[in-house]
Amino acid sequence: MIPRFWRKIKYRYDIVGSVCENCGSKFYPPRNFCPICRRRSKIKEQRFNGRGKVLSYTIVHDTPDEFKLNKPYIVALIELDDGPIITSQVVCNPEEIEVGMRVVKTFRKYFEDGEDGVIYYGTKFVPEKIATNAKNF
Amino acid sequence: MRAGIVSYGTYIPRFRLSVEEIAKVWGENPDNVKAGLGVYEKSVPDLDEDTATISVEAAREAIERGEINPERIGAIFVGSESHPYVVKPTATIVGDAIGCGNRFHAGDFEFACKAGTAGIQACMGMVKSGMIEFGLAIGADTSQSAPGDPLEYSASAGGAAFVVGKKRVIAEIEETLSFTSDTPDFWRREGQPYPSHGGRFTGIPAYFRHVTSAATQIMEKTGYKPSDFNYAVFHQPNGKFPVRAARILGFTKEQIAQGLVVGYIGNTYSGSSVIGFSAVLDIAKPGDKILLVSFGSGAGSDAFIFNVTDLIENYPRVPAVWDKINSGITVDYGTYLKLRKKIRLKG
Ligand SMILES: [Zn+2]
């Protein structure tokens, strides 16, 4: 668990994915191989700017025990302005989210491994209209 | 060029808990509490927010506004009394989240509510000596208070981050000094979830002695008097102490109004005086002189004299701290207990 997460810290703490310079395809999580270009793949790491819009979402009411305090929470498909479509949690009340809504990245806690274990952090999204730290407030 | 603030960022969690809501639970009169404390509501962090996430958000805002290349940040110091880990520095999490590479000095500071300003001093020293180009100093907390303790009305969450450097300075540090003594006004022993405090002992011998001594000494050292300053910011454990400290020292209500944020977000501990200072930077003009005095229980005060430079005019300052303060949404006491994990789940 710890090594698997540790290796992905860079990609979870910020939206660091990859782009194929041959065809322009963008990937998150990052890939080292472009399925379109295959052997002609020219993969480069890229940090996406962390803004986008909600394509669709689901409100999760049924959670495993360790997320009981968090329910209900929202998981959305988000189309990044400068990147691919990604899946992420959106932090807001269920009545605040809607399709097409602008969202921006935020740094949050994913989960804690009990009271004495590692704390896992990463990127979630928050609606731009309630994100006080978004540039276009 | 003197070392100073190159950029700053703040983060205040979205939720607010009102004095009415707390007083209702404990059978107290909210008007008496508000009159006594000068606090009306306090910020409450979400379940997935802690000192590390607040630090990262504040740091990212500072880096974005100052257009700082994170790789040129050579030191990160996070001051807090609520670091998520007792062993494992918050500064390491901030470093990876802002993408500053691996070649940076890092450490967590702890000095009750003044650990953030201690970080500014450390960064300033490293910048002036030429060890680093930019340093990142953060003061952030998600302070805990025992249910029913008077501290519950004020203990809140928030933080501010400062990029310190010699180039592109928006507020130069003309002078800084610290006043420190062994004073047990407020403490938390290892392994204890909530702090303890010396009740009335927190006033005169602790807060007022340290804040006024540091302020008086820095003015003596530089030859300034209160009327030379456009703004003054004092640590804000409640809405009363900083007002009284200002009066004792000879500062007017107008000089402290802009930076007095405690009434609507509570005491953000390590974030307190530095969020107030950020609110002042939000409206400061070139040539303005600002006095900042933090206070940390235990006890000590860091005093600073800042001179605002011409560069502040083109520096992006939106959203302002007061916009963030005013954009909270209220929660009830039950939700607050859940958010602060004061409800123990079975198993
Ligand atoms: Zn390709």
XYZ file of C-alpha atoms and ligand atoms in Angstrom:
485
model
C 0.000 0.000 0.000
C 2.592 2.581 1.096
C 5.070 1.946 -1.766
C 2.273 1.840 -4.331
C 0.921 5.203 -3.216
C 4.353 6.717 -2.681
C 5.324 6.065 -6.296
C 2.244 8.002 -7.455
C 2.568 11.006 -5.137
C 3.715 13.269 -7.947
C 0.658 12.384 -10.057
C -1.826 12.527 -7.194
C -0.644 15.715 -5.445
C -0.987 17.621 -8.689
C -2.504 16.666 -12.029
C 0.663 15.488 -13.680
C -0.132 13.317 -16.684
C 1.484 12.732 -20.037
C 1.063 13.809 -23.625
C 2.008 12.082 -26.882
C 3.904 14.655 -28.911
C 3.311 12.661 -32.071
C -0.528 12.824 -32.092
C -1.357 15.174 -29.213
C -3.225 12.617 -27.108
C -3.245 13.444 -23.414
C -3.302 10.940 -20.607
C -4.141 10.981 -16.928
C -3.014 8.928 -15.126
C 0.130 9.231 -17.252
C 1.011 6.518 -19.797
C 4.424 5.734 -21.254
C 2.903 4.422 -24.454
C 0.399 5.972 -26.867
C -2.221 3.415 -27.977
C -2.766 5.339 -31.248
C 0.830 5.847 -32.316
C 2.160 2.668 -30.715
C 5.798 2.406 -31.822
C 5.799 6.045 -32.981
C 4.744 7.216 -29.478
C 6.592 10.301 -28.235
C 5.560 10.568 -24.612
C 6.338 13.588 -22.434
C 5.245 14.289 -18.868
C 2.883 17.263 -18.497
C 1.253 19.145 -15.636
C -2.354 20.038 -16.495
C -3.657 23.334 -15.171
C -6.322 21.870 -12.917
C -9.400 23.557 -14.328
C -12.249 22.007 -16.208
C -15.951 21.205 -16.244
C -18.188 18.458 -14.964
C -19.367 16.084 -17.719
C -21.372 13.869 -15.397
C -21.428 12.910 -11.774
C -22.753 10.435 -9.275
C -23.592 10.906 -5.619
C -22.269 8.048 -3.534
C -24.554 7.159 -0.618
C -23.334 3.639 0.005
C -19.804 3.729 1.286
C -17.391 1.320 2.894
C -17.187 1.768 6.685
C -14.015 3.853 6.599
C -15.794 6.543 4.530
C -18.947 6.568 6.633
C -18.249 10.094 7.907
C -17.781 11.360 4.356
C -21.112 10.292 2.862
C -22.690 11.309 0.715
C -19.815 12.305 -1.517
C -19.637 13.157 -5.202
C -17.563 11.496 -7.879
C -17.496 13.222 -11.259
C -16.139 12.859 -14.759
C -14.253 16.082 -15.391
C -13.055 17.374 -18.735
C -9.873 19.339 -18.109
C -9.409 22.551 -20.115
C -5.977 21.454 -21.258
C -6.106 17.748 -20.730
C -8.014 14.508 -20.809
C -11.228 13.500 -19.061
C -10.536 12.349 -15.538
C -12.496 10.906 -12.635
C -12.306 12.727 -9.341
C -14.164 13.533 -6.188
C -15.826 16.975 -6.186
C -16.011 18.619 -2.765
C -19.361 20.384 -2.260
C -22.887 19.674 -1.102
C -24.847 17.385 -3.459
C -27.313 20.195 -4.223
C -24.485 22.431 -5.418
C -23.230 20.274 -8.275
C -24.536 20.269 -11.832
C -23.430 19.076 -15.250
C -21.382 21.676 -17.106
C -20.243 23.343 -13.893
C -16.705 24.773 -13.805
C -14.397 23.126 -11.271
C -10.846 23.697 -10.084
C -8.328 21.429 -8.382
C -7.885 21.437 -4.609
C -5.443 19.608 -2.358
C -7.232 17.329 0.095
C -6.885 14.269 2.247
C -7.917 11.008 0.544
C -7.921 8.777 3.598
C -6.114 7.879 6.764
C -4.863 4.373 7.363
C -6.405 4.121 10.822
C -5.300 6.345 13.709
C -1.642 5.339 13.581
C -1.116 4.805 9.843
C -0.079 6.947 6.905
C -2.287 9.844 5.769
C -2.870 9.822 2.022
C -3.314 13.141 0.245
C -4.159 14.031 -3.322
C -6.097 16.143 -5.771
C -9.841 16.618 -5.632
C -11.975 19.285 -7.302
C -14.156 22.054 -5.974
C -16.749 24.145 -7.907
C -15.145 27.405 -9.056
C -18.099 29.370 -7.679
C -17.264 28.298 -4.128
C -13.481 28.019 -4.487
C -12.164 31.105 -2.751
C -8.656 30.356 -3.951
C -9.569 30.220 -7.641
C -8.093 33.028 -9.737
C -11.383 34.160 -11.266
C -13.245 34.426 -7.975
C 17.359 45.674 -1.620
C 16.284 44.363 1.759
C 14.713 40.944 2.113
C 10.954 40.928 2.339
C 7.666 39.480 1.229
C 7.659 38.642 -2.493
C 4.222 37.068 -2.511
C 1.539 35.833 -0.132
C -1.454 33.510 -0.149
C -4.129 32.537 2.332
C -6.620 29.766 2.867
C -9.697 29.792 5.083
C -11.925 26.691 5.155
C -15.477 27.219 3.970
C -17.543 26.261 6.997
C -18.487 28.588 9.862
C -19.826 27.780 13.321
C -21.566 30.605 15.173
C -21.279 31.539 18.825
C -25.086 31.109 19.067
C -24.820 27.501 17.943
C -22.151 26.650 20.519
C -23.770 28.639 23.352
C -27.080 26.850 22.759
C -25.467 23.479 23.443
C -23.731 24.584 26.635
C -26.559 26.663 28.046
C -24.684 29.943 27.859
C -25.869 33.371 26.809
C -24.500 34.048 23.310
C -24.643 37.819 23.749
C -22.445 37.601 26.828
C -19.977 35.389 24.988
C -19.856 37.718 21.977
C -19.440 40.762 24.180
C -16.758 39.058 26.245
C -14.750 37.530 23.415
C -15.383 39.782 20.436
C -15.882 36.620 18.350
C -19.095 35.960 16.381
C -18.249 32.898 14.336
C -15.277 30.704 13.550
C -14.042 28.760 10.547
C -14.311 24.973 10.561
C -12.307 22.707 8.265
C -13.903 19.990 6.144
C -13.293 16.323 6.980
C -10.582 16.088 4.338
C -8.793 19.293 5.338
C -5.932 19.570 7.804
C -2.854 21.705 8.353
C -1.116 20.124 5.363
C -3.953 20.792 2.906
C -4.432 24.354 4.186
C -0.684 24.946 3.863
C -0.648 23.643 0.290
C -3.605 25.780 -0.796
C -2.121 28.926 0.749
C 1.307 28.146 -0.744
C -0.143 27.539 -4.205
C -1.917 30.882 -4.111
C 1.314 32.628 -3.115
C 3.279 30.884 -5.869
C 0.630 31.577 -8.500
C 0.221 35.259 -7.621
C 3.946 35.888 -7.431
C 4.629 33.813 -10.571
C 7.345 32.039 -8.630
C 9.128 29.092 -10.212
C 8.733 26.514 -7.402
C 12.163 25.061 -8.166
C 13.739 28.312 -6.993
C 12.258 27.905 -3.517
C 15.157 26.731 -1.368
C 13.442 26.364 2.000
C 9.995 25.509 3.340
C 9.072 26.006 6.987
C 5.576 25.205 8.194
C 4.589 26.605 11.576
C 1.654 24.946 13.327
C 0.480 23.422 16.567
C -1.664 20.917 14.650
C 0.755 19.207 12.268
C -0.994 16.050 10.974
C 1.946 13.938 12.101
C 3.973 14.336 15.299
C 6.851 12.707 13.427
C 6.964 13.439 9.675
C 7.143 17.059 8.612
C 4.243 18.843 6.959
C 6.892 20.738 4.950
C 7.681 17.542 3.001
C 4.048 17.247 1.882
C 3.958 20.923 0.872
C 7.209 20.559 -1.078
C 5.942 17.679 -3.206
C 2.530 19.288 -3.705
C 3.966 22.538 -5.062
C 6.569 20.708 -7.159
C 9.683 22.437 -5.878
C 11.949 19.455 -6.560
C 13.968 17.817 -3.806
C 16.741 20.319 -3.216
C 15.218 22.387 -0.424
C 15.683 22.903 3.303
C 12.604 21.884 5.226
C 11.247 21.674 8.697
C 8.195 22.141 10.823
C 8.122 24.834 13.449
C 6.141 24.699 16.634
C 5.627 27.712 18.870
C 1.895 27.753 19.590
C 0.420 30.614 17.520
C 3.661 32.280 16.436
C 5.315 29.409 14.563
C 4.418 30.992 11.223
C 6.195 34.271 11.909
C 9.180 32.306 13.237
C 9.290 30.726 9.763
C 9.332 34.162 8.109
C 12.339 35.097 10.260
C 14.158 31.860 9.376
C 13.533 32.396 5.655
C 14.647 36.022 5.939
C 17.941 34.972 7.529
C 18.607 32.377 4.843
C 17.718 34.813 2.064
C 19.930 37.563 3.511
C 22.873 35.219 3.932
C 22.564 34.108 0.316
C 21.864 30.469 1.192
C 18.605 30.495 -0.756
C 16.903 32.655 -3.371
C 13.333 32.217 -2.120
C 11.973 30.740 1.092
C 8.408 29.677 1.795
C 7.112 30.339 5.311
C 3.665 29.091 6.282
C 1.566 29.522 9.401
C -1.453 27.188 9.447
C -3.592 25.371 11.958
C -6.722 23.339 12.497
C -6.750 23.935 16.201
C -8.644 21.603 18.515
C -10.550 22.524 21.617
C -12.317 20.286 24.104
C -16.119 20.431 23.778
C -17.436 22.825 26.425
C -14.082 24.565 26.917
C -14.262 28.368 26.474
C -11.678 27.902 23.699
C -14.353 26.167 21.654
C -15.834 29.547 20.710
C -12.649 30.650 19.002
C -10.378 27.711 18.068
C -10.575 27.593 14.273
C -8.685 26.780 11.081
C -6.813 28.677 8.377
C -3.394 29.643 7.173
C -1.184 32.038 5.266
C 1.924 31.446 3.177
C 4.701 33.905 2.336
C 7.400 33.743 -0.276
C 10.393 35.558 1.180
C 13.166 36.841 -1.053
C 15.247 39.816 -2.131
C 13.901 40.251 -5.666
C 10.464 41.634 -6.572
C 9.702 42.454 -2.939
C 6.224 43.900 -2.301
C 6.832 44.548 1.420
C 10.380 44.798 2.688
C 11.244 43.775 6.230
C 12.878 46.821 7.768
C 13.348 45.247 11.178
C 12.343 42.187 13.169
C 12.941 41.047 16.744
C 11.567 38.509 19.187
C 10.703 38.597 22.888
C 10.698 35.153 24.519
C 10.280 33.761 28.052
C 9.276 30.558 29.841
C 5.626 31.281 30.652
C 3.200 28.339 31.044
C 0.004 30.060 29.897
C -1.152 27.405 27.437
C 0.221 23.965 26.596
C -0.515 20.526 25.268
C 1.400 17.522 26.510
C 2.540 14.774 24.144
C -0.327 12.400 23.293
C -3.083 14.679 24.590
C -5.784 15.554 22.053
C -6.724 18.936 23.550
C -4.646 21.768 24.982
C -4.787 23.027 28.563
C -4.517 26.631 29.631
C -3.885 28.719 32.710
C -7.229 30.539 32.534
C -6.706 34.154 33.507
C -2.962 33.622 33.501
C -3.146 33.805 29.670
C -3.694 37.581 29.798
C -1.307 39.953 31.527
C 1.852 37.849 32.062
C 1.542 36.028 28.750
C -0.154 37.787 25.848
C 0.108 41.423 26.939
C 3.638 41.265 28.355
C 5.099 39.614 25.252
C 3.145 41.532 22.617
C 3.699 44.952 24.149
C 7.364 44.265 24.974
C 8.156 43.134 21.432
C 6.243 46.087 19.953
C 7.837 48.631 22.289
C 11.328 47.253 21.744
C 11.109 47.233 17.954
C 9.868 50.848 17.988
C 12.660 51.843 20.398
C 15.235 50.116 18.232
C 14.080 51.852 15.046
C 12.959 55.168 16.526
C 9.378 54.917 15.280
C 6.260 55.808 17.228
C 2.727 54.369 16.752
C 1.619 57.284 14.565
C 4.378 56.443 12.050
C 2.496 53.284 11.073
C -0.403 53.053 8.639
C -1.449 49.669 10.024
C -0.763 47.456 13.002
C -1.621 43.779 13.373
C -1.460 41.929 16.681
C -2.067 38.262 17.322
C -5.798 37.632 17.753
C -6.708 34.875 20.229
C -10.040 36.717 20.564
C -11.406 40.076 19.538
C -10.539 41.791 22.806
C -6.822 41.193 23.399
C -5.495 42.833 20.208
C -7.727 45.864 20.727
C -6.450 46.271 24.275
C -2.829 45.742 23.220
C -3.268 48.448 20.587
C -4.710 50.828 23.168
C -1.904 50.156 25.665
C 0.693 50.828 22.963
C -1.023 53.941 21.606
C -2.400 52.646 18.303
C -5.835 53.732 17.101
C -8.812 51.538 16.185
C -8.413 52.651 12.577
C -4.845 51.341 12.444
C -5.901 47.832 13.501
C -9.358 47.498 11.873
C -8.333 46.055 8.494
C -6.216 43.301 10.017
C -8.634 42.349 12.770
C -10.146 39.187 11.308
C -10.790 37.108 14.432
C -14.445 38.154 14.880
C -15.591 36.262 11.783
C -13.141 33.358 11.464
C -11.994 32.856 15.081
C -8.470 32.233 16.227
C -6.627 30.414 13.447
C -3.616 30.034 15.776
C -0.478 30.010 13.619
C -2.594 31.547 10.861
C -4.022 34.309 13.042
C -1.683 37.291 12.891
C -0.463 36.369 9.398
C -3.976 36.194 7.898
C -4.586 39.615 9.489
C -1.328 40.857 7.975
C -2.394 39.461 4.579
C -5.691 41.366 4.838
C -3.635 44.525 5.346
C -1.387 43.750 2.354
C -4.609 43.385 0.314
C -5.234 47.143 0.541
C -1.762 48.533 1.336
C -0.273 51.257 -0.838
C 3.354 51.966 -1.744
C 5.116 53.640 1.166
C 2.794 52.235 3.834
C 4.444 51.125 7.063
C 3.014 48.064 8.854
C 3.709 46.725 12.337
C 3.078 43.001 12.822
C 3.359 41.362 16.237
C 2.585 37.677 16.672
C 2.226 35.822 19.944
C 2.796 32.191 20.784
C 1.965 30.731 24.147
C 4.811 29.345 26.119
C 5.620 32.241 25.391
C 6.990 34.637 22.808
C 6.279 37.395 20.313
C 7.857 38.183 16.950
C 7.653 41.812 15.874
C 8.176 43.051 12.302
C 8.230 46.409 10.586
C 7.288 46.173 6.903
C 7.557 48.891 4.284
C 5.259 48.389 1.308
C 7.018 48.933 -2.048
C 5.837 50.263 -5.423
C 5.599 46.698 -6.733
C 2.423 46.080 -4.732
C 0.489 48.117 -7.314
C 0.805 45.490 -10.041
C 0.639 42.529 -7.721
C -2.638 40.501 -8.043
C -4.527 40.648 -4.747
C -7.903 39.112 -5.642
C -9.625 37.287 -4.031
C -8.949 39.391 -0.962
C -8.810 37.918 2.526
C -12.053 39.679 3.494
C -13.777 38.139 0.410
C -12.741 34.734 1.715
C -13.880 35.567 5.245
C -17.287 36.646 3.960
C -17.886 33.625 1.728
C -18.344 30.998 4.428
C -21.420 28.853 4.984
C -22.693 27.984 8.444
C -22.935 24.506 9.921
C -24.746 23.286 13.025
C -23.071 21.942 16.150
C -23.730 18.306 15.242
C -22.095 18.700 11.842
C -19.213 20.472 13.529
C -18.685 17.524 15.883
C -18.554 15.203 12.889
C -16.247 17.446 10.863
C -13.833 17.789 13.786
C -14.028 14.040 14.445
C -15.256 14.537 17.972
C -17.653 11.654 17.397
C -15.938 8.318 18.001
C -17.091 5.521 15.741
C -17.266 1.973 17.040
C -14.628 -0.458 15.834
Zn 0.186 9.390 -30.046
